[in-house]
XYZ file of C-alpha atoms in Angstrom:
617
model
C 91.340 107.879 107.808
C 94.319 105.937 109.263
C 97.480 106.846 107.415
C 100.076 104.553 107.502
C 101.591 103.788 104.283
C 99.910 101.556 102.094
C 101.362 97.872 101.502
C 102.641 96.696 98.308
C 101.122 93.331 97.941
C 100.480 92.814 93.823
C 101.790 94.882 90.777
C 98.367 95.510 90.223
C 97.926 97.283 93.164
C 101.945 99.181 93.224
C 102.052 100.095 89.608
C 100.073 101.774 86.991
C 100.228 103.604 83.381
C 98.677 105.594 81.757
C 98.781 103.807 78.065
C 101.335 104.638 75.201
C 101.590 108.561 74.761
C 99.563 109.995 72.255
C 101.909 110.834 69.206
C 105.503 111.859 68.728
C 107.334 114.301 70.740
C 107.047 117.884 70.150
C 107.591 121.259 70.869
C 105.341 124.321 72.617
C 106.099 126.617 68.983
C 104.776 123.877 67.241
C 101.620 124.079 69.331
C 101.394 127.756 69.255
C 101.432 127.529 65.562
C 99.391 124.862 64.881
C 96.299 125.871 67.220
C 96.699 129.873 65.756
C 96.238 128.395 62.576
C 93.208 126.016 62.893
C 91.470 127.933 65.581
C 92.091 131.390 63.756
C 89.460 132.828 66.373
C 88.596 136.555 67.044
C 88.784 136.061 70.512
C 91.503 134.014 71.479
C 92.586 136.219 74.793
C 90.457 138.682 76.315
C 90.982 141.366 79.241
C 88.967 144.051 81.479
C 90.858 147.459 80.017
C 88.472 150.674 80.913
C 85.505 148.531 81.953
C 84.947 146.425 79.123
C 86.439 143.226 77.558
C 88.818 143.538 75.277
C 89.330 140.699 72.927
C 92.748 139.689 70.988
C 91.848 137.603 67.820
C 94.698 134.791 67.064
C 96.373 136.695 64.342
C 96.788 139.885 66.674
C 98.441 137.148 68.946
C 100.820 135.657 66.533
C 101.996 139.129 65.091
C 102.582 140.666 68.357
C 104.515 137.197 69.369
C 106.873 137.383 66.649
C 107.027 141.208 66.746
C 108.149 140.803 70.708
C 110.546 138.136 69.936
C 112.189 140.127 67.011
C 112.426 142.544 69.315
C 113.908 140.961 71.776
C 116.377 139.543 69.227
C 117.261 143.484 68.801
C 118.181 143.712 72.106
C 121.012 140.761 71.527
C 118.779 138.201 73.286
C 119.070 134.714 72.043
C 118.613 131.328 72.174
C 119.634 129.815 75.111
C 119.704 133.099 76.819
C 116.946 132.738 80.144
C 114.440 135.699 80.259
C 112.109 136.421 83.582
C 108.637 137.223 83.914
C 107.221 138.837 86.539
C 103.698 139.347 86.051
C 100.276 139.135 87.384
C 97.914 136.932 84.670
C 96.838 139.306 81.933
C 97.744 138.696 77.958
C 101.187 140.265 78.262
C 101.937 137.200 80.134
C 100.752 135.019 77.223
C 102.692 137.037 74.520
C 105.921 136.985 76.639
C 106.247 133.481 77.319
C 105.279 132.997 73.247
C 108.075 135.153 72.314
C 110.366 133.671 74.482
C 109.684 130.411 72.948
C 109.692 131.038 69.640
C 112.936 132.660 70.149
C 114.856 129.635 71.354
C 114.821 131.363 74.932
C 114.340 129.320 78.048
C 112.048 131.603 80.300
C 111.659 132.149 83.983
C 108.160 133.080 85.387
C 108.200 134.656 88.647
C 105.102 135.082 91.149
C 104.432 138.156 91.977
C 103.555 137.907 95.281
C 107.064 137.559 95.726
C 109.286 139.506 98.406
C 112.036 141.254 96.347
C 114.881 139.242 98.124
C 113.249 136.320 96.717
C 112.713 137.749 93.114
C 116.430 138.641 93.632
C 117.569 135.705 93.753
C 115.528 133.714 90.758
C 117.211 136.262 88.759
C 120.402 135.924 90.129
C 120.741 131.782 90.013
C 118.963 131.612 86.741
C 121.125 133.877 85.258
C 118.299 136.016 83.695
C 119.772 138.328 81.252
C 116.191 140.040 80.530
C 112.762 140.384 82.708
C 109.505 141.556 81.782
C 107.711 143.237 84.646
C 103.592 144.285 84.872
C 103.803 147.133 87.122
C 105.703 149.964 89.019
C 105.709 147.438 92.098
C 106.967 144.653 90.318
C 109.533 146.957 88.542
C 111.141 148.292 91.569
C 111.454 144.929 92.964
C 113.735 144.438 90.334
C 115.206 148.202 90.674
C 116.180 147.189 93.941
C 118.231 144.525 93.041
C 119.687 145.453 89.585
C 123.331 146.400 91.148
C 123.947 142.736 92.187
C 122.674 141.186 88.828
C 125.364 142.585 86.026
C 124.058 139.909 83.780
C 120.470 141.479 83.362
C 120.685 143.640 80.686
C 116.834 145.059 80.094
C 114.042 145.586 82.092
C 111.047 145.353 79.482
C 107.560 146.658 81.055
C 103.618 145.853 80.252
C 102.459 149.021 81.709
C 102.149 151.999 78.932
C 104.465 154.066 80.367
C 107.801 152.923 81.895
C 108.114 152.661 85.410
C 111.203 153.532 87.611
C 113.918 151.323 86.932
C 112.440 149.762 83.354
C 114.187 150.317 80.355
C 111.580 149.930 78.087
C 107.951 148.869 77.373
C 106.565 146.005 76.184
C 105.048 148.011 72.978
C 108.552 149.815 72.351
C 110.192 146.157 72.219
C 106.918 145.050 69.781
C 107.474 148.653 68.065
C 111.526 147.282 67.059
C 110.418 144.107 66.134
C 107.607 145.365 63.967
C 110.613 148.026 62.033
C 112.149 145.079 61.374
C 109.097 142.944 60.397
C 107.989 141.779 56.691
C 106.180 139.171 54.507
C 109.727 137.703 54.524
C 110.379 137.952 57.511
C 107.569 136.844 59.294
C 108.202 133.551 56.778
C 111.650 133.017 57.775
C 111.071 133.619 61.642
C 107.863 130.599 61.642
C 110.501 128.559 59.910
C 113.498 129.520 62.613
C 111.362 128.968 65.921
C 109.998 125.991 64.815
C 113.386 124.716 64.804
C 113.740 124.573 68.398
C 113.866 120.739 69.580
C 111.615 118.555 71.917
C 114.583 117.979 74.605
C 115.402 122.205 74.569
C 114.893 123.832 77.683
C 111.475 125.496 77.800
C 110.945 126.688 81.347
C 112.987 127.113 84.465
C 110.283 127.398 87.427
C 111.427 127.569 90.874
C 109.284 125.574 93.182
C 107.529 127.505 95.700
C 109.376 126.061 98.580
C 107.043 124.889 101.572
C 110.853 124.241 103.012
C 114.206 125.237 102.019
C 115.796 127.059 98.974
C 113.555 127.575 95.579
C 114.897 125.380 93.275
C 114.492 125.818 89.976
C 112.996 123.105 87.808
C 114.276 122.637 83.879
C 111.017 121.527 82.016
C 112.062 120.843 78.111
C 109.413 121.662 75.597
C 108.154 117.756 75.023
C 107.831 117.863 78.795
C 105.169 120.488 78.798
C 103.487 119.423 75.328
C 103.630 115.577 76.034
C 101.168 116.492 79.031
C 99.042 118.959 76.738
C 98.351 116.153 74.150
C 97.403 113.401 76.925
C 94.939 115.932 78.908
C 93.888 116.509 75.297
C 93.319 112.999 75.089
C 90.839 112.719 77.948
C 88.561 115.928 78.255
C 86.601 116.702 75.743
C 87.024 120.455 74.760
C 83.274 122.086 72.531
C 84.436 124.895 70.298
C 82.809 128.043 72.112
C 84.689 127.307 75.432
C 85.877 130.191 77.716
C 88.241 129.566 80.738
C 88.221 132.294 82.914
C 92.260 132.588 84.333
C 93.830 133.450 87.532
C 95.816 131.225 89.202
C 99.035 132.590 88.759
C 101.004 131.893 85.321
C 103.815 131.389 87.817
C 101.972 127.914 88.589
C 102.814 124.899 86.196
C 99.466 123.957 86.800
C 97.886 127.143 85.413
C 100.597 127.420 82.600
C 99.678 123.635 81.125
C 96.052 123.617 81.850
C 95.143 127.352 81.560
C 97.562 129.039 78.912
C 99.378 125.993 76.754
C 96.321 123.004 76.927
C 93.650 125.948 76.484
C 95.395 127.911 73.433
C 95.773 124.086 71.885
C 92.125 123.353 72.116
C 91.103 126.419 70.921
C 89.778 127.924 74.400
C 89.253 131.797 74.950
C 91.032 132.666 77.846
C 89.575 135.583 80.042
C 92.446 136.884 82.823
C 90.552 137.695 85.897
C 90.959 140.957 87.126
C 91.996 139.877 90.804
C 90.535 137.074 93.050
C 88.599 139.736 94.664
C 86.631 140.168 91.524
C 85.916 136.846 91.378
C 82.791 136.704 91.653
C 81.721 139.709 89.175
C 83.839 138.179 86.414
C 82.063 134.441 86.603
C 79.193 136.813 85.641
C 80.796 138.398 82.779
C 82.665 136.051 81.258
C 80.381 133.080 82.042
C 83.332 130.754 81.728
C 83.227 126.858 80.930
C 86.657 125.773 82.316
C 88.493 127.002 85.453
C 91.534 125.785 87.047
C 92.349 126.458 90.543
C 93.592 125.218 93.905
C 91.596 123.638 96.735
C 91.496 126.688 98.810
C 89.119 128.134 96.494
C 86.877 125.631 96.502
C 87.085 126.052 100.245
C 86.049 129.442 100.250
C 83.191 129.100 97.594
C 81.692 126.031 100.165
C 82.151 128.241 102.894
C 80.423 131.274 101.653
C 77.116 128.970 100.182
C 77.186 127.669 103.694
C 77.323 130.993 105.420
C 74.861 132.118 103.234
C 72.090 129.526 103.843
C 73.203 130.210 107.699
C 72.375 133.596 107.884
C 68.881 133.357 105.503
C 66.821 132.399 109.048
C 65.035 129.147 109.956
C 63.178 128.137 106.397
C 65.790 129.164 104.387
C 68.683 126.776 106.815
C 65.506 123.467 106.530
C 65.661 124.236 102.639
C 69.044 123.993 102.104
C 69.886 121.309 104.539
C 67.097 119.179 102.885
C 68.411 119.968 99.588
C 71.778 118.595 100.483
C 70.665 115.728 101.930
C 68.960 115.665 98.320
C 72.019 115.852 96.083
C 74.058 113.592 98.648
C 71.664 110.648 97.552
C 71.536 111.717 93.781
C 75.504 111.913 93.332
C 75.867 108.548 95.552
C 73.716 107.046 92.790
C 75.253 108.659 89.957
C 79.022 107.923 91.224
C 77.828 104.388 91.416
C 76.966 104.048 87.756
C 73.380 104.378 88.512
C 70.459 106.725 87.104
C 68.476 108.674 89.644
C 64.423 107.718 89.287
C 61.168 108.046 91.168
C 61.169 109.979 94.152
C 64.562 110.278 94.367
C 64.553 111.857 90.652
C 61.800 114.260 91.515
C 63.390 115.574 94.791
C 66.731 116.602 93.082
C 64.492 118.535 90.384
C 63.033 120.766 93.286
C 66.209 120.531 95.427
C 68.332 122.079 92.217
C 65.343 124.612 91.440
C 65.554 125.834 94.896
C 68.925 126.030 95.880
C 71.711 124.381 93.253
C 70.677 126.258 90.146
C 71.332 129.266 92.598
C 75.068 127.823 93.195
C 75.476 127.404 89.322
C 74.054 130.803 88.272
C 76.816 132.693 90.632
C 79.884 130.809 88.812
C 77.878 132.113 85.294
C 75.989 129.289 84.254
C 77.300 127.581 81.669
C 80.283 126.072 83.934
C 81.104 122.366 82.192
C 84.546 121.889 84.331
C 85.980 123.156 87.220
C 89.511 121.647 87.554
C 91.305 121.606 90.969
C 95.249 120.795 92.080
C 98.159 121.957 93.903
C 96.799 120.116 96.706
C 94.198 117.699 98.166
C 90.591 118.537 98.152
C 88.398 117.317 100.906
C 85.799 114.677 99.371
C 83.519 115.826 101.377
C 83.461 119.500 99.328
C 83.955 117.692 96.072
C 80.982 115.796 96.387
C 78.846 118.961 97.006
C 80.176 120.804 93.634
C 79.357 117.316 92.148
C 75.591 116.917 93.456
C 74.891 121.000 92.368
C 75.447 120.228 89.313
C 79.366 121.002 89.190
C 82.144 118.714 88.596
C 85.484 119.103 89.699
C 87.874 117.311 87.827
C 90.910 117.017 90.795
C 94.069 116.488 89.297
C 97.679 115.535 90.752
C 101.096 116.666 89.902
C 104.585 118.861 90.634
C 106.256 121.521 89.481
C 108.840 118.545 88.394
C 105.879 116.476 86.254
C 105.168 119.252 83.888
C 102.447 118.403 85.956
C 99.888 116.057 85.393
C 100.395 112.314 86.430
C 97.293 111.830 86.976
C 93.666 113.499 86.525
C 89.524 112.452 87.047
C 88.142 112.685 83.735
C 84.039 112.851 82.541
C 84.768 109.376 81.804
C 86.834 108.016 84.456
C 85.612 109.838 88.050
C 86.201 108.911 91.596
C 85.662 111.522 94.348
C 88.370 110.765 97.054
C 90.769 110.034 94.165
C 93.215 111.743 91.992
C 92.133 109.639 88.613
C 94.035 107.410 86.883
C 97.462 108.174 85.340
C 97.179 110.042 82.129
C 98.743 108.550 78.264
C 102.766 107.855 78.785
C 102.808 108.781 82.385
C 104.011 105.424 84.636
C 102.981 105.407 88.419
C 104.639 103.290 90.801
C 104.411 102.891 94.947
C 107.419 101.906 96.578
C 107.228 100.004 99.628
C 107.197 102.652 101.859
C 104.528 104.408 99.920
C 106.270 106.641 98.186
C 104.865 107.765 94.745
C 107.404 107.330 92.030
C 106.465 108.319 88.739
C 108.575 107.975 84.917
C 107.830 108.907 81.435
C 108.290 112.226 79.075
C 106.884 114.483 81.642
C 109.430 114.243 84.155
C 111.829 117.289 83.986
C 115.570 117.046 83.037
C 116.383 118.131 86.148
C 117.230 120.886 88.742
C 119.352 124.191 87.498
C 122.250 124.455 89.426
C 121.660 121.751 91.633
C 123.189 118.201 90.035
C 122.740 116.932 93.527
C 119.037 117.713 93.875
C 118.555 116.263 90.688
C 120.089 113.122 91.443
C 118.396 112.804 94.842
C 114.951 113.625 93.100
C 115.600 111.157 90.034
C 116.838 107.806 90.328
C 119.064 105.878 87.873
C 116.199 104.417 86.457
C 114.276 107.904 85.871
C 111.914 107.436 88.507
C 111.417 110.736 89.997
C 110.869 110.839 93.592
C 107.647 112.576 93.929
C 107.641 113.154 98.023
C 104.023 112.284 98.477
C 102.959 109.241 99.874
C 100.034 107.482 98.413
C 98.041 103.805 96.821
C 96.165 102.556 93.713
C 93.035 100.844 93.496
C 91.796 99.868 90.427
C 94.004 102.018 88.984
C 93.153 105.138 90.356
C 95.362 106.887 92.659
C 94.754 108.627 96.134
C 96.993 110.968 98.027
C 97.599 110.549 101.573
C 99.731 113.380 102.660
C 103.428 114.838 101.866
C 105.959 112.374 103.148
C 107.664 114.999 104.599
C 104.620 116.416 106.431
C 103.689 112.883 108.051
C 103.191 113.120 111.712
C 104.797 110.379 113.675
C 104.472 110.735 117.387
C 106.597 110.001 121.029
C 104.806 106.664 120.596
C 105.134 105.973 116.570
C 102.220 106.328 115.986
C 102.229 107.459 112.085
C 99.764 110.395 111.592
C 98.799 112.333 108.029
C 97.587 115.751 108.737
C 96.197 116.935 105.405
C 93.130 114.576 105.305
C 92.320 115.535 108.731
C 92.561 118.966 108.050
C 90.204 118.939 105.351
C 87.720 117.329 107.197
C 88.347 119.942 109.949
C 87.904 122.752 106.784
C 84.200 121.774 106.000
C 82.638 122.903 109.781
C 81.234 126.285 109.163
C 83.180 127.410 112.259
C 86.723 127.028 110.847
C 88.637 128.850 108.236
C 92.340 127.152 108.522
C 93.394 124.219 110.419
C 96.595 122.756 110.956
C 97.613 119.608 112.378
C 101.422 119.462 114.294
C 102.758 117.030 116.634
C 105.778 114.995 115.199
C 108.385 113.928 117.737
C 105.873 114.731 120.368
C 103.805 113.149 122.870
C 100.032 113.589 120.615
C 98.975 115.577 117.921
C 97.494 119.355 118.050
C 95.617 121.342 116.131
C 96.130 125.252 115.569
C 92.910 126.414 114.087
C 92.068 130.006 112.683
C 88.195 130.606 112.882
C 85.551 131.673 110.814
C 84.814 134.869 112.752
C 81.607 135.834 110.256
C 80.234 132.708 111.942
C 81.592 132.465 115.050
C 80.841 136.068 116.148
C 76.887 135.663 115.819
C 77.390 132.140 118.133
C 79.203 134.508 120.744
C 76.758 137.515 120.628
C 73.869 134.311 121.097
C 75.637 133.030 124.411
C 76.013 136.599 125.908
C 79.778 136.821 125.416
C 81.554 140.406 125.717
C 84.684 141.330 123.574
C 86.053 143.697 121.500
C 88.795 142.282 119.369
C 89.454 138.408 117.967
C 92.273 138.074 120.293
C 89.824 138.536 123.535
C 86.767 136.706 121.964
C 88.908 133.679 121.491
C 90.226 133.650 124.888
C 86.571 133.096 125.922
C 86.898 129.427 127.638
C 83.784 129.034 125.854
C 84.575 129.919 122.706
C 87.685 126.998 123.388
C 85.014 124.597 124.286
C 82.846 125.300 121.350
C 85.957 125.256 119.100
C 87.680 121.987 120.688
C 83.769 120.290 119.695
C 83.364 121.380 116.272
C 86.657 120.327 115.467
C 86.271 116.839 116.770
C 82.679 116.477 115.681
C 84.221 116.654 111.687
C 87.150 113.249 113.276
C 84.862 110.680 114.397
C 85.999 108.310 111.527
C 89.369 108.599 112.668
C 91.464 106.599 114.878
C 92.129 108.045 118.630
C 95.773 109.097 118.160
C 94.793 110.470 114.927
C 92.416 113.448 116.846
C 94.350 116.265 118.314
C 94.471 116.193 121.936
C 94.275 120.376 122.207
C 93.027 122.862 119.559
C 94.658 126.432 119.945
C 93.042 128.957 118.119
C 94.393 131.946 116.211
C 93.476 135.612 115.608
C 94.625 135.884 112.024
C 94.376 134.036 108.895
C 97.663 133.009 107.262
C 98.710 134.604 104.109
C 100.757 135.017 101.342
C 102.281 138.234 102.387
C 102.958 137.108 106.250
C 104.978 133.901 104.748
C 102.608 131.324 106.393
C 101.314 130.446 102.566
C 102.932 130.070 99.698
C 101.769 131.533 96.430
C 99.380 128.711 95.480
C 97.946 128.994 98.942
C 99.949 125.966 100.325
C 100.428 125.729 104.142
C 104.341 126.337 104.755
C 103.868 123.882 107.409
C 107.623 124.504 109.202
C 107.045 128.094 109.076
C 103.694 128.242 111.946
C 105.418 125.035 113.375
C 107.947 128.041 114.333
C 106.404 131.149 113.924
C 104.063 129.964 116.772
C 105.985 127.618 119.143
C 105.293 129.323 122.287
C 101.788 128.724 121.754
C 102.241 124.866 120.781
C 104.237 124.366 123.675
C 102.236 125.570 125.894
C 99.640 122.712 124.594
C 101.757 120.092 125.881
C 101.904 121.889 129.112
């Protein structure tokens, strides 16, 4: 697990692409026409309204597109013209960002976990002269900064009746439109927005900032669709797949792999009703395809674990065995190999008894999961892969449209990102930088020439910030250059894999590794209180709130071991010297996380540097 930055010895080794891009470059109307016309499927979108699902066939979806964006033309909005969303995922979303498109209309997703100062200003630097907004909440975000934004001239919203401080809803905008609408018309408009050109600006999303000021990348329409048709390339899509949706539209991630890539191949997308509801919905919807981020993978591990935990004595032996089971089956499998004899018969009982269970809860007919934003531990990776589940991880930015690179059913290495996908070029610089070139890089940062330039070289090598290798042409993350630890004594120190090995022990929740400029490393860690509790109440400890049952010198000791119990493959200066442990989880809404549930690293670095400096004490 030593992380200092890979050599460059042979090109082999520094450099890697993808292969020649698959076709011409294109546009996102073009796929939104296309795929509505040879899918032509009753269900192309579906949503929970009143308890049931409610399905939207692809010719309710292209008539309500056009209708929105004729409507929007009503309202003097044209091309060029930038136009907000501010939604949670539901089809509103989808028919927003299509209208926008086929308008000639650059749009500007917002998340909508954001704070109102922050959707303040994504309106006010992208110049937004329109925003569609899902709720009251979202709406008086907005509300409360209309006076400073004279430029934003409607306020369009999903709900049925307008909120506070909207001008309109999202069926009175369709409702102009369809006055307006026609035979003719309908003709004329197909042949208008599929004028817009490859190299037009498509999206403006502003990066969810770990650090600094949002900034606001341009991605051009051959951006976005060059990645569609190489993912397109590589997994192989059935034609009664359902991808269940809800990591936020805000995400490039979700908005290539779950809206653009899915409505391409034909996929019915189900929006989620809320993370919470998880669970319930796998069961409805039985989905084939979901996309999400690490942390949920986390959480899913941690829950099976927690479960077999609290099922007594037989119940711990079975699953433990079972394990053990799968970890031999997938070790032969990810080798090339075919399971047999005893070996063959023990994963039959070990998946009767325990990973059919694991399947069954995500619906049971899950081919895919797909995971990115960040790195995912192996070690939970290679669990999903033994029950049965594969997780296709993935790598990319905001900046990449986003895939560089991506496992595929044909080309899979846990610990690994994949290899680089069709007309993506990969490169390591010397100091082990990932640099990365082709039609997926963006044109650049809004406002910001300087960024730009400092992101993209001269060459069109964009700058990724993450430091990396290839073998055998499949790349591997190490950390965030940025986030690289390098101690009082240089030693050189990358916290995320050690902090996903620290995320596996049943005992920990969060972990986070700080230390540069200092004498060692540390470790703040938040525990996982449904299992440490029980483990308290065994060893006769007294409390009454987290805060005093983690001041237990005990519960320290116990802590400070399970921690370093998950290291012992790492190097000495690579273990944290103390482990201080924390009361509450960090979230979105207390501005430790950021919206795709990214550690904002500076922000406990700060938020908590009493406590970390007392650790060096």
């Amino acid at each position: 697990m030593t992380a200092t930055a890979p050599r460059t010895t042979e090109s082999s080794e520094s450099e890697a692409r993808g292969g020649p891009r698959p076709g011409p470059p294109g546009t996102l109307t073009q796929l939104f026409f296309e795929a509505a016309d040879r899918h032509d499927k009753v269900v192309a979108l579906q949503s929970k309204v009143g308890g049931k699902w409610q399905p939207i066939s692809h010719r309710t979806l292209v008539e309500r597109v056009r209708r929105a964006a004729l409507g929007l033309r009503a309202l003097g909005v044209g091309r060029g013209d930038r136009v907000a969303i501010l939604a949670e995922n539901r089809p509103e979303w989808a028919i927003a960002d299509f209208a926008c498109l086929t308008s000639g209309v650059t749009d500007v997703p917002i998340y909508p976990t954001l704070l109102a100062e922050h959707v303040a200003y994504i309106l006010r630097d992208s110049g937004a002269v329109a925003v569609f907004v899902s709720t009251a909440e979202q709406a008086a975000k907005v509300r409360a900064a209309r006076g400073g934004l004279p430029g934003l001239r409607a306020v369009i919203a999903f709900e049925e009746s307008v909120p506070t401080g909207a001008d309109m809803t999202l069926d009175e905008l369709e409702r102009r439109g369809g006055a307006a609408d026609s035979a003719e018309v309908a003709a004329t408009f197909r042949r208008e927005a599929l004028e817009v050109g490859p190299d037009d600006v498509a999206t403006i999303i502003y990066t969810s900032g770990t650090t600094g000021e949002p900034k606001g990348a341009m991605l051009t329409h051959d951006n976005i669709y060059s990645n569609v048709q190489a993912v397109l390339d590589v997994v192989p899509f059935g034609s009664d797949e359902v991808c269940l949706s809800f990591l936020p539209l805000s995400h490039i991630l979700e908005r290539m792999a779950g809206h653009y890539l899915m409505h391409a191949a034909g996929v019915s997308v189900a929006y989620a009703e809320s993370v919470d509801a998880l669970l319930a919905n796998f069961g409805e919807v039985r989905p084939t395809f979901v996309i999400s981020v690490p942390r949920i993978y986390e959480k899913i591990y941690a829950r099976v674990l927690e479960n077999a935990l609290a099922g007594g004595a037989v119940k711990q032996r079975i699953f433990f065995w079972a394990r053990g089971v799968g970890d031999r089956h997938a070790d032969i499998r990810l080798a090339g190999g075919r399971p047999a004899g005893w070996t063959a018969v023990a994963y039959r009982i070990a998946d009767r008894l325990v990973f059919s269970k694991l399947r069954a809860r995500v619906g049971g007919r899950l081919r895919y999961f797909v995971s990115g934003g960040a790195p995912l531990a192996p070690e939970i990776n290679k669990f999903f892969y033994s029950a049965g589940l594969t997780i296709l991880e993935g790598y990319g930015l905001t900046e990449t449209s986003p895939v560089i690179a991506v496992n595929t059913p044909r080309h899979f290495r846990i610990g690994t990102v994949g290899k680089p996908v069709a007309g993506v070029e990969v490169r390591i610089a010397p100091d082990g930088e990932i640099l990365t070139r082709g039609a997926h890089v963006m044109r650049g940062y809004f406002n910001k020439p300087e960024a730009t330039d400092a992101a993209i070289d001269a060459e069109g090598w964009m700058h990724t910030g993450d430091i990396g290798e290839l073998r055998e042409g499949y790349l591997r993350i190490t950390d965030r250059k940025k986030d690289i630890i390098v101690t009082a004594g240089g030693k050189n120190i990358a916290p995320q894999p050690i902090e996903n090995a620290v995320k596996t022990n049943k005992f920990v929740s969060q972990a986070v590794m700080l230390g540069d400029k200092r004498k060692f490393a540390v470790m703040l860690v938040v525990p996982n209180f449904e299992q440490l509790e029980p483990w308290a109440t065994s060893e006769g400890l007294a409390w009454t709130e987290h805060a005093q049952l983690i001041a237990h010198p005990a519960v320290a000791d116990k802590m400070q071991r399970e921690v370093l119990s998950e290291l012992q493959g790492c190097a000495a200066y690579e273990q944290p010297k103390r482990v201080a442990l924390l009361e509450h989880d960090f979230t979105i809404e207390g501005g430790e996380l950021t919206p795709t549930l990214k550690v904002k690293r500076r922000v406990i670095d700060q938020r908590h540097k009493t406590l970390i400096d007392s650790l060096y004490e």
